[in-house]
PDB file of C-alpha atoms in Angstrom:
ATOM      1  CA  ILE A1127      11.598   7.128  -7.774  1.00  0.00           C
ATOM      2  CA  SER A1128      13.281   3.804  -7.181  1.00  0.00           C
ATOM      3  CA  GLY A1129      16.052   2.241  -9.359  1.00  0.00           C
ATOM      4  CA  ARG A1130      13.387   0.296 -11.239  1.00  0.00           C
ATOM      5  CA  GLY A1131      11.368   3.576 -12.271  1.00  0.00           C
ATOM      6  CA  THR A1132       8.578   3.050  -9.707  1.00  0.00           C
ATOM      7  CA  ILE A1133       7.371   5.860  -7.469  1.00  0.00           C
ATOM      8  CA  THR A1134       8.239   5.120  -3.739  1.00  0.00           C
ATOM      9  CA  SER A1135       7.081   8.480  -2.291  1.00  0.00           C
ATOM     10  CA  ALA A1136       5.175  11.500  -3.519  1.00  0.00           C
ATOM     11  CA  PHE A1137       5.055  14.892  -1.777  1.00  0.00           C
ATOM     12  CA  PRO A1138       2.005  16.860  -2.591  1.00  0.00           C
ATOM     13  CA  ILE A1139       3.404  20.074  -1.102  1.00  0.00           C
ATOM     14  CA  PHE A1140       6.798  21.101   0.095  1.00  0.00           C
ATOM     15  CA  THR A1141       7.075  19.560   3.565  1.00  0.00           C
ATOM     16  CA  GLY A1142      10.813  19.960   4.276  1.00  0.00           C
ATOM     17  CA  THR A1143      13.127  22.447   5.748  1.00  0.00           C
ATOM     18  CA  GLN A1144      16.533  23.584   4.111  1.00  0.00           C
ATOM     19  CA  SER A1145      19.441  25.225   5.557  1.00  0.00           C
ATOM     20  CA  SER A1146      20.733  28.308   3.865  1.00  0.00           C
ATOM     21  CA  THR A1147      23.999  26.677   2.851  1.00  0.00           C
ATOM     22  CA  SER A1148      22.857  23.279   1.745  1.00  0.00           C
ATOM     23  CA  THR A1149      20.844  21.727  -0.982  1.00  0.00           C
ATOM     24  CA  ASN A1150      19.717  18.866   1.235  1.00  0.00           C
ATOM     25  CA  TYR A1151      16.250  18.681   2.577  1.00  0.00           C
ATOM     26  CA  ALA A1152      15.124  17.302   5.885  1.00  0.00           C
ATOM     27  CA  ILE A1153      11.640  16.077   6.486  1.00  0.00           C
ATOM     28  CA  ALA A1154      10.213  15.306   9.859  1.00  0.00           C
ATOM     29  CA  THR A1155       8.814  11.850  10.334  1.00  0.00           C
ATOM     30  CA  GLU A1156       5.437  13.064  11.480  1.00  0.00           C
ATOM     31  CA  VAL A1157       5.305  15.102   8.394  1.00  0.00           C
ATOM     32  CA  LEU A1158       6.367  12.209   6.266  1.00  0.00           C
ATOM     33  CA  GLN A1159       3.576   9.948   7.752  1.00  0.00           C
ATOM     34  CA  GLY A1160       0.906  12.729   7.622  1.00  0.00           C
ATOM     35  CA  LEU A1161       1.388  14.351   4.217  1.00  0.00           C
ATOM     36  CA  CYS A1162       3.155  12.094   1.844  1.00  0.00           C
ATOM     37  CA  TYR A1163       2.115   9.132  -0.336  1.00  0.00           C
ATOM     38  CA  ILE A1164       4.496   6.217   0.490  1.00  0.00           C
ATOM     39  CA  TYR A1165       4.607   2.937  -1.578  1.00  0.00           C
ATOM     40  CA  HIS A1166       6.475  -0.314  -1.063  1.00  0.00           C
ATOM     41  CA  TYR A1167       7.006  -2.894  -3.859  1.00  0.00           C
ATOM     42  CA  ASP A1168       7.685  -6.542  -3.847  1.00  0.00           C
ATOM     43  CA  TYR A1169      10.384  -8.195  -6.009  1.00  0.00           C
ATOM     44  CA  LYS A1170       7.705  -8.316  -8.982  1.00  0.00           C
ATOM     45  CA  ASN A1171       7.229  -4.647  -8.792  1.00  0.00           C
ATOM     46  CA  ARG A1172       3.907  -4.790  -7.367  1.00  0.00           C
ATOM     47  CA  VAL A1173       2.630  -2.450  -4.813  1.00  0.00           C
ATOM     48  CA  VAL A1174       2.240  -4.544  -1.645  1.00  0.00           C
ATOM     49  CA  GLU A1175       2.122  -1.647   1.010  1.00  0.00           C
ATOM     50  CA  LYS A1176       0.805   1.984   0.584  1.00  0.00           C
ATOM     51  CA  LYS A1177       0.342   4.900   2.797  1.00  0.00           C
ATOM     52  CA  ILE A1178      -1.986   7.623   1.696  1.00  0.00           C
ATOM     53  CA  PRO A1179      -2.237  10.971   3.740  1.00  0.00           C
ATOM     54  CA  ALA A1180      -4.943  10.893   6.510  1.00  0.00           C
ATOM     55  CA  LYS A1181      -5.234   7.092   6.173  1.00  0.00           C
ATOM     56  CA  GLY A1182      -3.281   4.197   7.704  1.00  0.00           C
ATOM     57  CA  TRP A1183      -1.175   1.727   5.823  1.00  0.00           C
ATOM     58  CA  GLU A1184      -2.861  -0.578   3.262  1.00  0.00           C
ATOM     59  CA  TYR A1185      -1.542  -4.000   2.501  1.00  0.00           C
ATOM     60  CA  ILE A1186      -2.168  -6.055  -0.709  1.00  0.00           C
ATOM     61  CA  VAL A1187      -1.501  -9.722  -1.354  1.00  0.00           C
ATOM     62  CA  TYR A1188      -1.579 -10.985  -4.862  1.00  0.00           C
ATOM     63  CA  ASP A1189      -2.417 -14.472  -6.262  1.00  0.00           C
ATOM     64  CA  LYS A1190      -0.416 -16.419  -8.738  1.00  0.00           C
ATOM     65  CA  LEU A1191      -1.827 -14.433 -11.588  1.00  0.00           C
ATOM     66  CA  ASN A1192      -0.806 -11.034 -10.174  1.00  0.00           C
ATOM     67  CA  ARG A1193      -4.431 -10.148  -9.175  1.00  0.00           C
ATOM     68  CA  PRO A1194      -5.106  -8.599  -5.869  1.00  0.00           C
ATOM     69  CA  ALA A1195      -6.560 -11.289  -3.788  1.00  0.00           C
ATOM     70  CA  LEU A1196      -6.356  -9.886  -0.226  1.00  0.00           C
ATOM     71  CA  LEU A1197      -6.582  -6.179   0.899  1.00  0.00           C
ATOM     72  CA  GLN A1198      -6.350  -5.036   4.436  1.00  0.00           C
ATOM     73  CA  ASP A1199      -6.628  -1.257   5.481  1.00  0.00           C
ATOM     74  CA  ALA A1200      -5.874   0.035   8.967  1.00  0.00           C
ATOM     75  CA  ASN A1201      -9.406  -0.496  10.229  1.00  0.00           C
ATOM     76  CA  LEU A1202      -9.449  -4.142   9.125  1.00  0.00           C
ATOM     77  CA  ARG A1203      -5.923  -4.698  10.535  1.00  0.00           C
ATOM     78  CA  LEU A1204      -7.154  -3.666  14.002  1.00  0.00           C
ATOM     79  CA  GLU A1205      -9.681  -6.448  13.784  1.00  0.00           C
ATOM     80  CA  ASP A1206      -7.207  -8.997  12.034  1.00  0.00           C
ATOM     81  CA  LYS A1207      -9.469  -9.180   9.001  1.00  0.00           C
ATOM     82  CA  TRP A1208      -8.820  -9.060   5.202  1.00  0.00           C
ATOM     83  CA  PHE A1209     -10.925  -8.184   2.247  1.00  0.00           C
ATOM     84  CA  VAL A1210     -11.009 -11.257  -0.120  1.00  0.00           C
ATOM     85  CA  THR A1211     -11.658 -11.235  -3.969  1.00  0.00           C
ATOM     86  CA  GLN A1212     -11.941 -14.515  -5.995  1.00  0.00           C
ATOM     87  CA  TYR A1213     -11.805 -14.457  -9.727  1.00  0.00           C
ATOM     88  CA  ASP A1214     -13.173 -16.649 -12.511  1.00  0.00           C
ATOM     89  CA  ALA A1215     -11.034 -18.070 -15.418  1.00  0.00           C
ATOM     90  CA  LEU A1216     -11.344 -14.814 -17.290  1.00  0.00           C
ATOM     91  CA  SER A1217     -10.045 -12.810 -14.333  1.00  0.00           C
ATOM     92  CA  ARG A1218     -13.387 -11.166 -13.426  1.00  0.00           C
ATOM     93  CA  PRO A1219     -14.128 -10.743  -9.709  1.00  0.00           C
ATOM     94  CA  VAL A1220     -16.898 -13.319  -8.954  1.00  0.00           C
ATOM     95  CA  MET A1221     -17.030 -13.232  -5.087  1.00  0.00           C
ATOM     96  CA  THR A1222     -15.835 -10.675  -2.401  1.00  0.00           C
ATOM     97  CA  GLY A1223     -15.926 -10.977   1.235  1.00  0.00           C
ATOM     98  CA  LEU A1224     -14.199 -10.811   4.557  1.00  0.00           C
ATOM     99  CA  TYR A1225     -11.832 -13.337   6.010  1.00  0.00           C
ATOM    100  CA  TRP A1226     -10.779 -13.699   9.567  1.00  0.00           C
ATOM    101  CA  LYS A1227      -9.428 -16.366  11.903  1.00  0.00           C
ATOM    102  CA  GLU A1228     -11.509 -17.270  15.053  1.00  0.00           C
TER     103      GLU A1228
END
């Protein structure tokens, strides 16, 4: 948990090792990437990157009203594409689609 009270990592099972004389745990990078939930936040405390076990990184871009406007998962990132959501005046999604540069 970060200083702002947000979760930055979650470990579904014990994934570390501990020496018999220490209370510190060590977690291998491969284990951290493969089994743990990891979240990165922006200065407004919104999730902008997240890593879920068995998936790649997911990226989120917000509009001025703090609504997710662009989403990109690992598969879309390989193709340099984004999933786009547009909203009406009542913040209801009215259009979704894919965006990419040609």
